[in-house]
Amino acid sequence: MAIYKNRLRSSFKVTWEAQDEISGSVKISNIDDSFSGKITTLPYRKNRLRSIFNTKLPKREVEETSIIKDTYVTDLTPTLNNGALEILQVGVDKEGFKYRTLIKMEVPKEMQNKYILKAELILTSNEQTGFDNLEVSLPNSDWQEYSVVWLGQPSRQKVLFSTNLEKNTYTHSIDLTDIVKEQWVFSKGENFGIILKAEDESKQQLIN
């Protein structure tokens, strides 16, 4: 089955007999996320069976999780910690100095018993300049918000993807569904957060 343009499409195969109702279920994923109900058969015409599948959609909720810690490091001040500052910076400035942001999000235990449809990181910028090829990666070790510096920053364990931040808007959304589900929930891997940096650190562009 598939979901296309907000419309649920599926197939349900049965062998029809002279019964008013046929019990069954529709499994829509390899997770425990199935629809159960009954098919009610209707009078048929021209050798075609018509039926209605009665079911209830599972309840969907939107839950906001908190940022545990965030900071940025820069080779402009390679031994200075910026954890106490209220801004984050990513990119390369006019002098060629690099800026990388570290963010760690909380994944509540109760979410591990739910089927996660989507997980997004919402960022708010001070300008509307956008950003080309923002790289999202996983750190290889934990880090401390008020002590991590450029010379002691964690390395990138795995590059996840690169994305563009649109111009003419202050709010940006980064889709983290796969990493939240596969790394931090289902496999229960270590959550060291993510690293945000410019994919090409020879290109001058900086966003706050």
CSV table of C-alpha atoms in Angstrom, one decimal:
chain,number,residue,atom,x,y,z
A,1,MET,CA,0.0,0.0,0.0
A,2,ALA,CA,1.1,3.6,-0.4
A,3,ILE,CA,0.2,7.1,0.7
A,4,TYR,CA,-0.1,9.6,-2.2
A,5,LYS,CA,-1.1,13.2,-1.9
A,6,ASN,CA,-2.8,12.7,1.5
A,7,ARG,CA,-4.8,9.7,0.1
A,8,LEU,CA,-4.4,6.3,1.6
A,9,ARG,CA,-4.2,3.6,-1.1
A,10,SER,CA,-4.1,-0.1,-0.3
A,11,SER,CA,-5.1,-3.6,-1.6
A,12,PHE,CA,-7.0,-6.2,0.3
A,13,LYS,CA,-7.2,-9.7,-1.2
A,14,VAL,CA,-10.0,-12.1,-0.2
A,15,THR,CA,-11.8,-15.0,-1.5
A,16,TRP,CA,-15.5,-14.0,-1.5
A,17,GLU,CA,-18.1,-16.3,-0.2
A,18,ALA,CA,-21.8,-15.8,0.4
A,19,GLN,CA,-21.3,-14.0,3.7
A,20,ASP,CA,-22.3,-10.6,4.8
A,21,GLU,CA,-19.0,-9.7,6.6
A,22,ILE,CA,-15.4,-10.9,6.1
A,23,SER,CA,-13.0,-10.2,9.0
A,24,GLY,CA,-9.5,-9.1,8.2
A,25,SER,CA,-6.8,-6.6,8.6
A,26,VAL,CA,-4.5,-4.4,6.5
A,27,LYS,CA,-0.8,-4.3,7.5
A,28,ILE,CA,0.8,-1.0,6.4
A,29,SER,CA,4.3,-1.4,7.6
A,30,ASN,CA,6.8,-3.8,9.3
A,31,ILE,CA,6.1,-2.0,12.5
A,32,ASP,CA,3.1,-2.7,14.7
A,33,ASP,CA,1.0,-0.2,12.8
A,34,SER,CA,-2.0,-2.1,11.2
A,35,PHE,CA,-5.6,-1.3,10.5
A,36,SER,CA,-8.1,-3.9,11.7
A,37,GLY,CA,-11.8,-4.1,10.8
A,38,LYS,CA,-14.4,-5.8,8.7
A,39,ILE,CA,-15.3,-5.8,5.1
A,40,THR,CA,-19.0,-5.5,4.4
A,41,THR,CA,-20.0,-6.9,1.1
A,42,LEU,CA,-22.6,-5.0,-1.1
A,43,PRO,CA,-24.8,-6.2,-3.9
A,44,TYR,CA,-22.7,-6.7,-7.0
A,45,ARG,CA,-23.4,-5.8,-10.5
A,46,LYS,CA,-21.8,-7.1,-13.7
A,47,ASN,CA,-19.8,-9.8,-11.8
A,48,ARG,CA,-18.0,-7.1,-9.7
A,49,LEU,CA,-17.8,-7.4,-6.0
A,50,ARG,CA,-18.2,-4.1,-4.1
A,51,SER,CA,-17.3,-3.8,-0.4
A,52,ILE,CA,-16.6,-1.3,2.4
A,53,PHE,CA,-13.7,-1.6,4.8
A,54,ASN,CA,-14.7,-0.2,8.2
A,55,THR,CA,-11.8,0.8,10.4
A,56,LYS,CA,-10.5,3.5,12.7
A,57,LEU,CA,-7.3,5.4,12.0
A,58,PRO,CA,-4.7,5.3,14.8
A,59,LYS,CA,-4.4,8.6,16.8
A,60,ARG,CA,-1.5,10.8,15.7
A,61,GLU,CA,0.2,13.3,18.0
A,62,VAL,CA,2.7,16.0,17.6
A,63,GLU,CA,5.2,16.1,20.5
A,64,GLU,CA,7.9,18.8,20.9
A,65,THR,CA,11.1,17.6,22.5
A,66,SER,CA,13.7,19.8,24.1
A,67,ILE,CA,17.3,20.6,23.1
A,68,ILE,CA,19.6,19.2,25.8
A,69,LYS,CA,22.6,21.2,24.8
A,70,ASP,CA,23.9,23.3,21.9
A,71,THR,CA,27.0,25.3,21.1
A,72,TYR,CA,29.3,26.1,18.2
A,73,VAL,CA,33.1,25.9,17.7
A,74,THR,CA,35.3,28.0,15.5
A,75,ASP,CA,39.0,28.0,14.4
A,76,LEU,CA,38.9,31.8,14.9
A,77,THR,CA,39.2,31.1,18.6
A,78,PRO,CA,40.3,27.5,18.7
A,79,THR,CA,40.6,27.2,22.5
A,80,LEU,CA,37.6,29.3,23.4
A,81,ASN,CA,34.3,27.7,24.4
A,82,ASN,CA,31.0,29.4,23.3
A,83,GLY,CA,28.5,27.4,25.3
A,84,ALA,CA,27.3,30.4,27.3
A,85,LEU,CA,26.4,32.4,24.2
A,86,GLU,CA,22.8,32.5,22.9
A,87,ILE,CA,23.6,32.1,19.2
A,88,LEU,CA,24.8,29.3,17.0
A,89,GLN,CA,26.9,29.8,13.8
A,90,VAL,CA,27.6,27.6,10.8
A,91,GLY,CA,29.7,28.3,7.7
A,92,VAL,CA,32.8,30.3,6.8
A,93,ASP,CA,33.3,34.0,7.4
A,94,LYS,CA,34.9,36.6,5.1
A,95,GLU,CA,38.3,35.9,6.6
A,96,GLY,CA,38.0,32.2,6.0
A,97,PHE,CA,37.4,31.1,9.6
A,98,LYS,CA,35.2,28.1,10.0
A,99,TYR,CA,32.1,27.7,12.3
A,100,ARG,CA,30.4,24.4,13.2
A,101,THR,CA,27.4,23.8,15.4
A,102,LEU,CA,26.8,20.9,17.8
A,103,ILE,CA,23.2,20.1,18.9
A,104,LYS,CA,21.9,17.3,21.0
A,105,MET,CA,18.1,16.6,21.2
A,106,GLU,CA,16.2,14.7,23.9
A,107,VAL,CA,14.4,11.5,22.7
A,108,PRO,CA,11.9,10.7,25.5
A,109,LYS,CA,11.6,7.1,26.5
A,110,GLU,CA,7.8,7.1,25.9
A,111,MET,CA,8.5,7.9,22.2
A,112,GLN,CA,10.4,4.6,21.9
A,113,ASN,CA,7.1,2.7,22.2
A,114,LYS,CA,5.4,4.8,19.4
A,115,TYR,CA,5.7,4.6,15.6
A,116,ILE,CA,7.4,7.8,14.6
A,117,LEU,CA,6.1,9.2,11.3
A,118,LYS,CA,8.4,12.3,11.2
A,119,ALA,CA,11.0,14.0,13.2
A,120,GLU,CA,12.1,17.6,12.4
A,121,LEU,CA,14.7,20.0,13.8
A,122,ILE,CA,13.3,23.6,13.6
A,123,LEU,CA,16.0,26.3,13.4
A,124,THR,CA,15.4,30.1,13.6
A,125,SER,CA,17.9,32.4,11.9
A,126,ASN,CA,18.7,36.0,12.4
A,127,GLU,CA,18.8,36.7,8.6
A,128,GLN,CA,17.0,35.4,5.5
A,129,THR,CA,20.1,34.7,3.4
A,130,GLY,CA,19.6,31.0,3.3
A,131,PHE,CA,22.5,28.5,3.2
A,132,ASP,CA,23.8,26.1,0.4
A,133,ASN,CA,24.7,22.5,1.2
A,134,LEU,CA,24.4,22.4,5.0
A,135,GLU,CA,26.0,19.2,6.0
A,136,VAL,CA,24.4,17.1,8.8
A,137,SER,CA,26.5,14.4,10.4
A,138,LEU,CA,26.9,12.3,13.6
A,139,PRO,CA,29.7,12.9,16.1
A,140,ASN,CA,31.9,10.0,17.0
A,141,SER,CA,31.8,10.9,20.8
A,142,ASP,CA,30.0,12.8,23.4
A,143,TRP,CA,30.8,16.5,24.1
A,144,GLN,CA,30.1,19.0,26.8
A,145,GLU,CA,28.3,22.3,26.0
A,146,TYR,CA,30.5,24.4,28.3
A,147,SER,CA,33.9,22.9,27.6
A,148,VAL,CA,34.0,21.8,23.9
A,149,VAL,CA,36.4,23.9,21.7
A,150,TRP,CA,37.5,23.7,18.1
A,151,LEU,CA,40.7,21.9,19.0
A,152,GLY,CA,38.8,19.3,21.1
A,153,GLN,CA,35.6,18.9,19.0
A,154,PRO,CA,34.4,15.4,18.2
A,155,SER,CA,35.1,14.0,14.7
A,156,ARG,CA,32.3,13.1,12.2
A,157,GLN,CA,31.4,9.5,12.6
A,158,LYS,CA,29.0,9.4,9.7
A,159,VAL,CA,27.8,12.1,7.3
A,160,LEU,CA,24.0,11.8,7.0
A,161,PHE,CA,23.1,14.2,4.2
A,162,SER,CA,23.4,17.8,3.0
A,163,THR,CA,20.4,20.1,2.6
A,164,ASN,CA,19.8,23.7,1.5
A,165,LEU,CA,18.2,26.3,3.8
A,166,GLU,CA,15.8,28.5,1.8
A,167,LYS,CA,16.1,32.2,1.4
A,168,ASN,CA,13.5,34.8,2.4
A,169,THR,CA,12.6,33.0,5.6
A,170,TYR,CA,13.8,33.0,9.2
A,171,THR,CA,12.6,29.5,10.0
A,172,HIS,CA,14.1,26.3,8.6
A,173,SER,CA,13.2,22.7,9.0
A,174,ILE,CA,15.6,19.8,8.8
A,175,ASP,CA,14.2,16.3,8.5
A,176,LEU,CA,15.8,13.9,11.0
A,177,THR,CA,13.3,11.1,10.8
A,178,ASP,CA,15.6,8.4,9.6
A,179,ILE,CA,18.3,9.1,12.2
A,180,VAL,CA,15.8,9.4,15.1
A,181,LYS,CA,14.1,6.2,14.2
A,182,GLU,CA,17.0,4.0,13.0
A,183,GLN,CA,19.8,5.2,15.3
A,184,TRP,CA,18.3,6.5,18.5
A,185,VAL,CA,15.0,4.6,18.9
A,186,PHE,CA,14.9,1.2,17.2
A,187,SER,CA,18.5,0.3,17.5
A,188,LYS,CA,18.9,2.3,20.7
A,189,GLY,CA,22.3,3.6,19.6
A,190,GLU,CA,24.3,6.3,21.4
A,191,ASN,CA,22.8,9.7,21.0
A,192,PHE,CA,25.6,12.2,20.7
A,193,GLY,CA,23.5,14.7,18.8
A,194,ILE,CA,24.4,16.1,15.4
A,195,ILE,CA,27.0,18.3,13.8
A,196,LEU,CA,26.0,21.1,11.4
A,197,LYS,CA,28.7,22.5,9.1
A,198,ALA,CA,29.2,23.7,5.6
A,199,GLU,CA,29.7,20.8,3.2
A,200,ASP,CA,32.3,23.0,1.3
A,201,GLU,CA,34.3,24.9,3.9
A,202,SER,CA,36.2,26.8,1.2
A,203,LYS,CA,33.1,28.7,0.2
A,204,GLN,CA,32.3,31.9,2.1
A,205,GLN,CA,28.8,31.8,3.7
A,206,LEU,CA,27.8,32.2,7.3
A,207,ILE,CA,24.5,31.9,9.0
A,208,ASN,CA,23.5,32.7,12.6
